[in-house]
């Protein structure tokens, strides 16, 4: 488009007021000068042959854009909605019918004789072709980039077999009466194959030696095939502008007389050299293998990078000046040492956090094997790093003590010696903070039962040692909680202490905080709590309520602000029902009191609100919005974990579930990106909780959760 020459063409003012256009045709270009009450606003032009179009307003440069944009309308709103509140092309008038016909003739025979339709159609065709050309160029560049990825090394099959398998096999064939060696393929008669231990007749899983190749084998008389799946990563430099990190799924199969290793490269991470192409939008781009074997940016086949081995090499040339440059040294060390990790997660951490690669190097060199693996496993794209080690807020780390948050080197050495993980780090911090020794027997007990320091009631952290807590839990299990796990007994104890604090009991009294019969005292506390709530419900006064609200705010300082933040998005009503968000935490307690269920009776719901794992909402009848009806526990996505009415009954549940599905669809449109991020974290925590319940075979709770569960449409669509 000859913009400067177009701009130099003279203007002709309209004879009438309002929003007016004065047309002229120069060469093959239709030009419209736009006026408002005879004051020039803009010049629009469109190439009649190609459809290229743009405009310039007073004091601005030329820019590509539609005529509707030029006159202040929205390009997403068609001019055809005539009579609406939107600005459309029909609002643009000419001084005469002849000028309008001139515009129509200039645009030629398109879909109709209407000049608005012709402008719209010509612009649309040009924009569509422009988008397709851009997309074709983009796809061509991606194909050219993928073509530069080298073939997998020939020795890769043998390399991954050596890393992933410790054994070779001798499979027995009944028809021939022979063993087939998976190392050399030799076929050995049953009588000639002897046990290594005593030379006797070979049984299933006995160790034997192949007479031909001399390799030690495991005899398989009842198994026809052994298969193992493994992952591996390769790092290659492609060109001066980019490198690639490749994830490959390997399947290793052993059968009678043979061994096969099949490889399937499923993910490619392109790491672009920073600063080489300033116009490039991303420093990292992911490509996934689709069902046709091509690599595209869309993960249509649900590919996922898993734990595996990193193929050794010189990573400096490949990773230098990329987002992963800081990891060059530690990745080389981990690859050389043959560490099996989720290197995709490790790369995410290296790219996101300033001290991440230093922590990996500390753990590797310090031989913290389990902690190294767990640290990497606690890293992903959505959450970032969710582990317990200290990344120090972006400030460079100096010592291992800073990373562990532990000053006593003997405690750090103990973690190494016992190959402890994140759980042991937390307990060593607890030991240092509270000056409580933790014997190995007690440490094993706490870790085996997945008890963390945060699970210990605050009242007990100073009064009792971890060993005393262990002994008390086991005593109560034997007395009244035989069917509960140690962690569940601890939760009962914490619930009891929470209730006694609310009931103003003397928490210094050992008979109060460490009762001989916990189950009896817990049940008594529940009854007393219910009685107090009923009294408060019937004769509540404002001063008492405000005092309770103040206590709750001090304990959960963020919760009410969180509820306030979600109120506008989460509240909804139709003719029959309404969803309300509590104004303060006392309302949740009141709702639980009125309906006689556990919401508000235990503090875990308030903890979840404080951490934004779940929220509490009220479902009421539209005609009586102040009368409690249902209490809802909902995740940030709108996924409903629980819904409970009076005494955990569920009146009119089918109608209620229908309304909740309607609410979920409305909420889906209101969710923010932060809500969706929180939803992913909440989903992970929910699945972890369910896994724990399954491991404990807690069928009663699992059944209740399954009956109540209503997943948000954002996850249903994702599936």
PDB file of N, CA, C and O in Angstrom, residues 458-508:
ATOM      1  N   UNK A 458      -0.689 -27.765  68.591  1.00  0.00           N
ATOM      2  CA  UNK A 458       0.195 -26.714  69.089  1.00  0.00           C
ATOM      3  C   UNK A 458       0.434 -26.848  70.586  1.00  0.00           C
ATOM      4  O   UNK A 458       1.542 -26.603  71.080  1.00  0.00           O
ATOM      5  N   UNK A 459      -0.603 -27.247  71.334  1.00  0.00           N
ATOM      6  CA  UNK A 459      -0.472 -27.373  72.788  1.00  0.00           C
ATOM      7  C   UNK A 459       0.569 -28.415  73.185  1.00  0.00           C
ATOM      8  O   UNK A 459       1.128 -28.360  74.291  1.00  0.00           O
ATOM      9  N   UNK A 460       0.820 -29.406  72.291  1.00  0.00           N
ATOM     10  CA  UNK A 460       1.669 -30.535  72.648  1.00  0.00           C
ATOM     11  C   UNK A 460       3.126 -30.355  72.235  1.00  0.00           C
ATOM     12  O   UNK A 460       3.996 -31.101  72.666  1.00  0.00           O
ATOM     13  N   UNK A 461       3.407 -29.386  71.366  1.00  0.00           N
ATOM     14  CA  UNK A 461       4.749 -29.264  70.814  1.00  0.00           C
ATOM     15  C   UNK A 461       5.792 -28.958  71.881  1.00  0.00           C
ATOM     16  O   UNK A 461       6.940 -29.386  71.777  1.00  0.00           O
ATOM     17  N   UNK A 462       5.420 -28.206  72.889  1.00  0.00           N
ATOM     18  CA  UNK A 462       6.358 -27.888  73.965  1.00  0.00           C
ATOM     19  C   UNK A 462       6.204 -28.832  75.148  1.00  0.00           C
ATOM     20  O   UNK A 462       7.160 -29.086  75.881  1.00  0.00           O
ATOM     21  N   UNK A 463       4.986 -29.347  75.363  1.00  0.00           N
ATOM     22  CA  UNK A 463       4.722 -30.154  76.560  1.00  0.00           C
ATOM     23  C   UNK A 463       5.234 -31.589  76.442  1.00  0.00           C
ATOM     24  O   UNK A 463       5.597 -32.208  77.437  1.00  0.00           O
ATOM     25  N   UNK A 464       5.216 -32.141  75.229  1.00  0.00           N
ATOM     26  CA  UNK A 464       5.538 -33.559  75.070  1.00  0.00           C
ATOM     27  C   UNK A 464       6.575 -33.743  73.969  1.00  0.00           C
ATOM     28  O   UNK A 464       6.571 -33.039  72.965  1.00  0.00           O
ATOM     29  N   UNK A 465       7.428 -34.734  74.152  1.00  0.00           N
ATOM     30  CA  UNK A 465       8.407 -35.068  73.122  1.00  0.00           C
ATOM     31  C   UNK A 465       7.730 -35.943  72.067  1.00  0.00           C
ATOM     32  O   UNK A 465       6.689 -36.560  72.323  1.00  0.00           O
ATOM     33  N   UNK A 466       8.302 -36.035  70.867  1.00  0.00           N
ATOM     34  CA  UNK A 466       7.733 -36.917  69.848  1.00  0.00           C
ATOM     35  C   UNK A 466       7.596 -38.359  70.321  1.00  0.00           C
ATOM     36  O   UNK A 466       6.631 -39.046  69.966  1.00  0.00           O
ATOM     37  N   UNK A 467       8.545 -38.826  71.124  1.00  0.00           N
ATOM     38  CA  UNK A 467       8.449 -40.191  71.637  1.00  0.00           C
ATOM     39  C   UNK A 467       7.266 -40.336  72.587  1.00  0.00           C
ATOM     40  O   UNK A 467       6.540 -41.338  72.556  1.00  0.00           O
ATOM     41  N   UNK A 468       7.026 -39.346  73.445  1.00  0.00           N
ATOM     42  CA  UNK A 468       5.861 -39.381  74.340  1.00  0.00           C
ATOM     43  C   UNK A 468       4.561 -39.334  73.540  1.00  0.00           C
ATOM     44  O   UNK A 468       3.584 -40.009  73.887  1.00  0.00           O
ATOM     45  N   UNK A 469       4.551 -38.533  72.482  1.00  0.00           N
ATOM     46  CA  UNK A 469       3.360 -38.466  71.621  1.00  0.00           C
ATOM     47  C   UNK A 469       3.107 -39.818  70.971  1.00  0.00           C
ATOM     48  O   UNK A 469       1.962 -40.288  70.900  1.00  0.00           O
ATOM     49  N   UNK A 470       4.165 -40.469  70.496  1.00  0.00           N
ATOM     50  CA  UNK A 470       4.031 -41.804  69.914  1.00  0.00           C
ATOM     51  C   UNK A 470       3.423 -42.775  70.923  1.00  0.00           C
ATOM     52  O   UNK A 470       2.478 -43.516  70.610  1.00  0.00           O
ATOM     53  N   UNK A 471       3.955 -42.775  72.135  1.00  0.00           N
ATOM     54  CA  UNK A 471       3.459 -43.696  73.165  1.00  0.00           C
ATOM     55  C   UNK A 471       2.002 -43.410  73.503  1.00  0.00           C
ATOM     56  O   UNK A 471       1.204 -44.342  73.692  1.00  0.00           O
ATOM     57  N   UNK A 472       1.625 -42.124  73.559  1.00  0.00           N
ATOM     58  CA  UNK A 472       0.242 -41.777  73.890  1.00  0.00           C
ATOM     59  C   UNK A 472      -0.711 -42.230  72.781  1.00  0.00           C
ATOM     60  O   UNK A 472      -1.790 -42.780  73.059  1.00  0.00           O
ATOM     61  N   UNK A 473      -0.310 -42.025  71.534  1.00  0.00           N
ATOM     62  CA  UNK A 473      -1.160 -42.445  70.410  1.00  0.00           C
ATOM     63  C   UNK A 473      -1.388 -43.948  70.451  1.00  0.00           C
ATOM     64  O   UNK A 473      -2.522 -44.426  70.298  1.00  0.00           O
ATOM     65  N   UNK A 474      -0.318 -44.715  70.664  1.00  0.00           N
ATOM     66  CA  UNK A 474      -0.457 -46.169  70.669  1.00  0.00           C
ATOM     67  C   UNK A 474      -1.298 -46.653  71.851  1.00  0.00           C
ATOM     68  O   UNK A 474      -2.056 -47.620  71.733  1.00  0.00           O
ATOM     69  N   UNK A 475      -1.180 -45.967  72.969  1.00  0.00           N
ATOM     70  CA  UNK A 475      -1.999 -46.331  74.127  1.00  0.00           C
ATOM     71  C   UNK A 475      -3.480 -46.102  73.831  1.00  0.00           C
ATOM     72  O   UNK A 475      -4.334 -46.933  74.168  1.00  0.00           O
ATOM     73  N   UNK A 476      -3.809 -44.976  73.184  1.00  0.00           N
ATOM     74  CA  UNK A 476      -5.207 -44.679  72.864  1.00  0.00           C
ATOM     75  C   UNK A 476      -5.741 -45.585  71.761  1.00  0.00           C
ATOM     76  O   UNK A 476      -6.925 -45.936  71.754  1.00  0.00           O
ATOM     77  N   UNK A 477      -4.868 -45.993  70.837  1.00  0.00           N
ATOM     78  CA  UNK A 477      -5.297 -46.950  69.811  1.00  0.00           C
ATOM     79  C   UNK A 477      -5.711 -48.268  70.452  1.00  0.00           C
ATOM     80  O   UNK A 477      -6.721 -48.858  70.081  1.00  0.00           O
ATOM     81  N   UNK A 478      -4.921 -48.708  71.414  1.00  0.00           N
ATOM     82  CA  UNK A 478      -5.229 -49.981  72.079  1.00  0.00           C
ATOM     83  C   UNK A 478      -6.489 -49.875  72.926  1.00  0.00           C
ATOM     84  O   UNK A 478      -7.257 -50.839  73.045  1.00  0.00           O
ATOM     85  N   UNK A 479      -6.738 -48.673  73.489  1.00  0.00           N
ATOM     86  CA  UNK A 479      -7.863 -48.513  74.416  1.00  0.00           C
ATOM     87  C   UNK A 479      -9.199 -48.316  73.707  1.00  0.00           C
ATOM     88  O   UNK A 479     -10.205 -48.919  74.097  1.00  0.00           O
ATOM     89  N   UNK A 480      -9.245 -47.450  72.683  1.00  0.00           N
ATOM     90  CA  UNK A 480     -10.563 -47.160  72.096  1.00  0.00           C
ATOM     91  C   UNK A 480     -10.587 -46.894  70.612  1.00  0.00           C
ATOM     92  O   UNK A 480     -11.657 -46.682  70.031  1.00  0.00           O
ATOM     93  N   UNK A 481      -9.409 -46.908  69.986  1.00  0.00           N
ATOM     94  CA  UNK A 481      -9.360 -46.575  68.556  1.00  0.00           C
ATOM     95  C   UNK A 481      -8.645 -47.669  67.759  1.00  0.00           C
ATOM     96  O   UNK A 481      -7.785 -47.394  66.929  1.00  0.00           O
ATOM     97  N   UNK A 482      -9.034 -48.932  68.012  1.00  0.00           N
ATOM     98  CA  UNK A 482      -8.327 -50.045  67.374  1.00  0.00           C
ATOM     99  C   UNK A 482      -8.398 -50.006  65.851  1.00  0.00           C
ATOM    100  O   UNK A 482      -7.490 -50.476  65.163  1.00  0.00           O
ATOM    101  N   UNK A 483      -9.457 -49.440  65.307  1.00  0.00           N
ATOM    102  CA  UNK A 483      -9.648 -49.453  63.856  1.00  0.00           C
ATOM    103  C   UNK A 483      -9.054 -48.221  63.161  1.00  0.00           C
ATOM    104  O   UNK A 483      -9.097 -48.121  61.939  1.00  0.00           O
ATOM    105  N   UNK A 484      -8.499 -47.316  63.947  1.00  0.00           N
ATOM    106  CA  UNK A 484      -7.942 -46.097  63.364  1.00  0.00           C
ATOM    107  C   UNK A 484      -6.430 -46.208  63.210  1.00  0.00           C
ATOM    108  O   UNK A 484      -5.765 -46.904  63.978  1.00  0.00           O
ATOM    109  N   UNK A 485      -5.894 -45.506  62.232  1.00  0.00           N
ATOM    110  CA  UNK A 485      -4.448 -45.421  62.060  1.00  0.00           C
ATOM    111  C   UNK A 485      -3.883 -44.434  63.086  1.00  0.00           C
ATOM    112  O   UNK A 485      -4.625 -43.615  63.651  1.00  0.00           O
ATOM    113  N   UNK A 486      -2.575 -44.469  63.332  1.00  0.00           N
ATOM    114  CA  UNK A 486      -1.990 -43.486  64.254  1.00  0.00           C
ATOM    115  C   UNK A 486      -2.294 -42.043  63.854  1.00  0.00           C
ATOM    116  O   UNK A 486      -2.563 -41.205  64.728  1.00  0.00           O
ATOM    117  N   UNK A 487      -2.257 -41.740  62.584  1.00  0.00           N
ATOM    118  CA  UNK A 487      -2.529 -40.365  62.155  1.00  0.00           C
ATOM    119  C   UNK A 487      -3.982 -39.987  62.422  1.00  0.00           C
ATOM    120  O   UNK A 487      -4.276 -38.848  62.805  1.00  0.00           O
ATOM    121  N   UNK A 488      -4.891 -40.921  62.252  1.00  0.00           N
ATOM    122  CA  UNK A 488      -6.306 -40.639  62.540  1.00  0.00           C
ATOM    123  C   UNK A 488      -6.539 -40.424  64.027  1.00  0.00           C
ATOM    124  O   UNK A 488      -7.354 -39.579  64.419  1.00  0.00           O
ATOM    125  N   UNK A 489      -5.820 -41.180  64.872  1.00  0.00           N
ATOM    126  CA  UNK A 489      -5.921 -40.959  66.321  1.00  0.00           C
ATOM    127  C   UNK A 489      -5.381 -39.577  66.666  1.00  0.00           C
ATOM    128  O   UNK A 489      -5.964 -38.851  67.487  1.00  0.00           O
ATOM    129  N   UNK A 490      -4.289 -39.187  66.023  1.00  0.00           N
ATOM    130  CA  UNK A 490      -3.722 -37.860  66.246  1.00  0.00           C
ATOM    131  C   UNK A 490      -4.719 -36.772  65.852  1.00  0.00           C
ATOM    132  O   UNK A 490      -4.842 -35.742  66.534  1.00  0.00           O
ATOM    133  N   UNK A 491      -5.450 -36.982  64.762  1.00  0.00           N
ATOM    134  CA  UNK A 491      -6.468 -36.018  64.336  1.00  0.00           C
ATOM    135  C   UNK A 491      -7.599 -35.933  65.363  1.00  0.00           C
ATOM    136  O   UNK A 491      -8.123 -34.842  65.639  1.00  0.00           O
ATOM    137  N   UNK A 492      -7.978 -37.075  65.926  1.00  0.00           N
ATOM    138  CA  UNK A 492      -8.997 -37.066  66.976  1.00  0.00           C
ATOM    139  C   UNK A 492      -8.521 -36.269  68.193  1.00  0.00           C
ATOM    140  O   UNK A 492      -9.285 -35.496  68.784  1.00  0.00           O
ATOM    141  N   UNK A 493      -7.282 -36.459  68.535  1.00  0.00           N
ATOM    142  CA  UNK A 493      -6.689 -35.733  69.659  1.00  0.00           C
ATOM    143  C   UNK A 493      -6.679 -34.232  69.367  1.00  0.00           C
ATOM    144  O   UNK A 493      -7.043 -33.411  70.218  1.00  0.00           O
ATOM    145  N   UNK A 494      -6.261 -33.864  68.142  1.00  0.00           N
ATOM    146  CA  UNK A 494      -6.234 -32.454  67.763  1.00  0.00           C
ATOM    147  C   UNK A 494      -7.643 -31.854  67.789  1.00  0.00           C
ATOM    148  O   UNK A 494      -7.835 -30.711  68.230  1.00  0.00           O
ATOM    149  N   UNK A 495      -8.644 -32.607  67.318  1.00  0.00           N
ATOM    150  CA  UNK A 495     -10.028 -32.127  67.364  1.00  0.00           C
ATOM    151  C   UNK A 495     -10.479 -31.901  68.807  1.00  0.00           C
ATOM    152  O   UNK A 495     -11.132 -30.902  69.126  1.00  0.00           O
ATOM    153  N   UNK A 496     -10.121 -32.855  69.651  1.00  0.00           N
ATOM    154  CA  UNK A 496     -10.491 -32.746  71.065  1.00  0.00           C
ATOM    155  C   UNK A 496      -9.872 -31.496  71.690  1.00  0.00           C
ATOM    156  O   UNK A 496     -10.549 -30.720  72.375  1.00  0.00           O
ATOM    157  N   UNK A 497      -8.578 -31.274  71.430  1.00  0.00           N
ATOM    158  CA  UNK A 497      -7.905 -30.109  72.002  1.00  0.00           C
ATOM    159  C   UNK A 497      -8.492 -28.808  71.456  1.00  0.00           C
ATOM    160  O   UNK A 497      -8.603 -27.812  72.178  1.00  0.00           O
ATOM    161  N   UNK A 498      -8.853 -28.807  70.190  1.00  0.00           N
ATOM    162  CA  UNK A 498      -9.471 -27.622  69.603  1.00  0.00           C
ATOM    163  C   UNK A 498     -10.779 -27.294  70.309  1.00  0.00           C
ATOM    164  O   UNK A 498     -11.076 -26.133  70.610  1.00  0.00           O
ATOM    165  N   UNK A 499     -11.561 -28.326  70.588  1.00  0.00           N
ATOM    166  CA  UNK A 499     -12.845 -28.099  71.258  1.00  0.00           C
ATOM    167  C   UNK A 499     -12.648 -27.648  72.696  1.00  0.00           C
ATOM    168  O   UNK A 499     -13.356 -26.751  73.173  1.00  0.00           O
ATOM    169  N   UNK A 500     -11.671 -28.240  73.383  1.00  0.00           N
ATOM    170  CA  UNK A 500     -11.455 -27.848  74.783  1.00  0.00           C
ATOM    171  C   UNK A 500     -10.971 -26.403  74.881  1.00  0.00           C
ATOM    172  O   UNK A 500     -11.317 -25.692  75.828  1.00  0.00           O
ATOM    173  N   UNK A 501     -10.173 -25.966  73.919  1.00  0.00           N
ATOM    174  CA  UNK A 501      -9.756 -24.563  73.911  1.00  0.00           C
ATOM    175  C   UNK A 501     -10.968 -23.649  73.739  1.00  0.00           C
ATOM    176  O   UNK A 501     -11.084 -22.617  74.402  1.00  0.00           O
ATOM    177  N   UNK A 502     -11.866 -24.016  72.852  1.00  0.00           N
ATOM    178  CA  UNK A 502     -13.059 -23.205  72.625  1.00  0.00           C
ATOM    179  C   UNK A 502     -13.970 -23.188  73.854  1.00  0.00           C
ATOM    180  O   UNK A 502     -14.724 -22.236  74.057  1.00  0.00           O
ATOM    181  N   UNK A 503     -13.885 -24.252  74.652  1.00  0.00           N
ATOM    182  CA  UNK A 503     -14.739 -24.350  75.839  1.00  0.00           C
ATOM    183  C   UNK A 503     -14.067 -23.767  77.080  1.00  0.00           C
ATOM    184  O   UNK A 503     -14.542 -23.965  78.204  1.00  0.00           O
ATOM    185  N   UNK A 504     -12.937 -23.065  76.872  1.00  0.00           N
ATOM    186  CA  UNK A 504     -12.243 -22.361  77.953  1.00  0.00           C
ATOM    187  C   UNK A 504     -11.787 -23.292  79.069  1.00  0.00           C
ATOM    188  O   UNK A 504     -11.800 -22.926  80.249  1.00  0.00           O
ATOM    189  N   UNK A 505     -11.376 -24.506  78.710  1.00  0.00           N
ATOM    190  CA  UNK A 505     -10.839 -25.440  79.703  1.00  0.00           C
ATOM    191  C   UNK A 505      -9.401 -25.037  80.050  1.00  0.00           C
ATOM    192  O   UNK A 505      -8.729 -24.337  79.281  1.00  0.00           O
ATOM    193  N   UNK A 506      -8.916 -25.516  81.175  1.00  0.00           N
ATOM    194  CA  UNK A 506      -7.560 -25.219  81.636  1.00  0.00           C
ATOM    195  C   UNK A 506      -6.569 -26.072  80.846  1.00  0.00           C
ATOM    196  O   UNK A 506      -6.357 -27.252  81.154  1.00  0.00           O
ATOM    197  N   UNK A 507      -5.943 -25.473  79.847  1.00  0.00           N
ATOM    198  CA  UNK A 507      -5.054 -26.237  78.978  1.00  0.00           C
ATOM    199  C   UNK A 507      -3.707 -26.548  79.638  1.00  0.00           C
ATOM    200  O   UNK A 507      -2.896 -27.278  79.068  1.00  0.00           O
ATOM    201  N   UNK A 508      -3.485 -26.027  80.831  1.00  0.00           N
ATOM    202  CA  UNK A 508      -2.269 -26.359  81.572  1.00  0.00           C
ATOM    203  C   UNK A 508      -2.443 -27.650  82.359  1.00  0.00           C
ATOM    204  O   UNK A 508      -1.464 -28.253  82.811  1.00  0.00           O
TER     205      UNK A 508
END
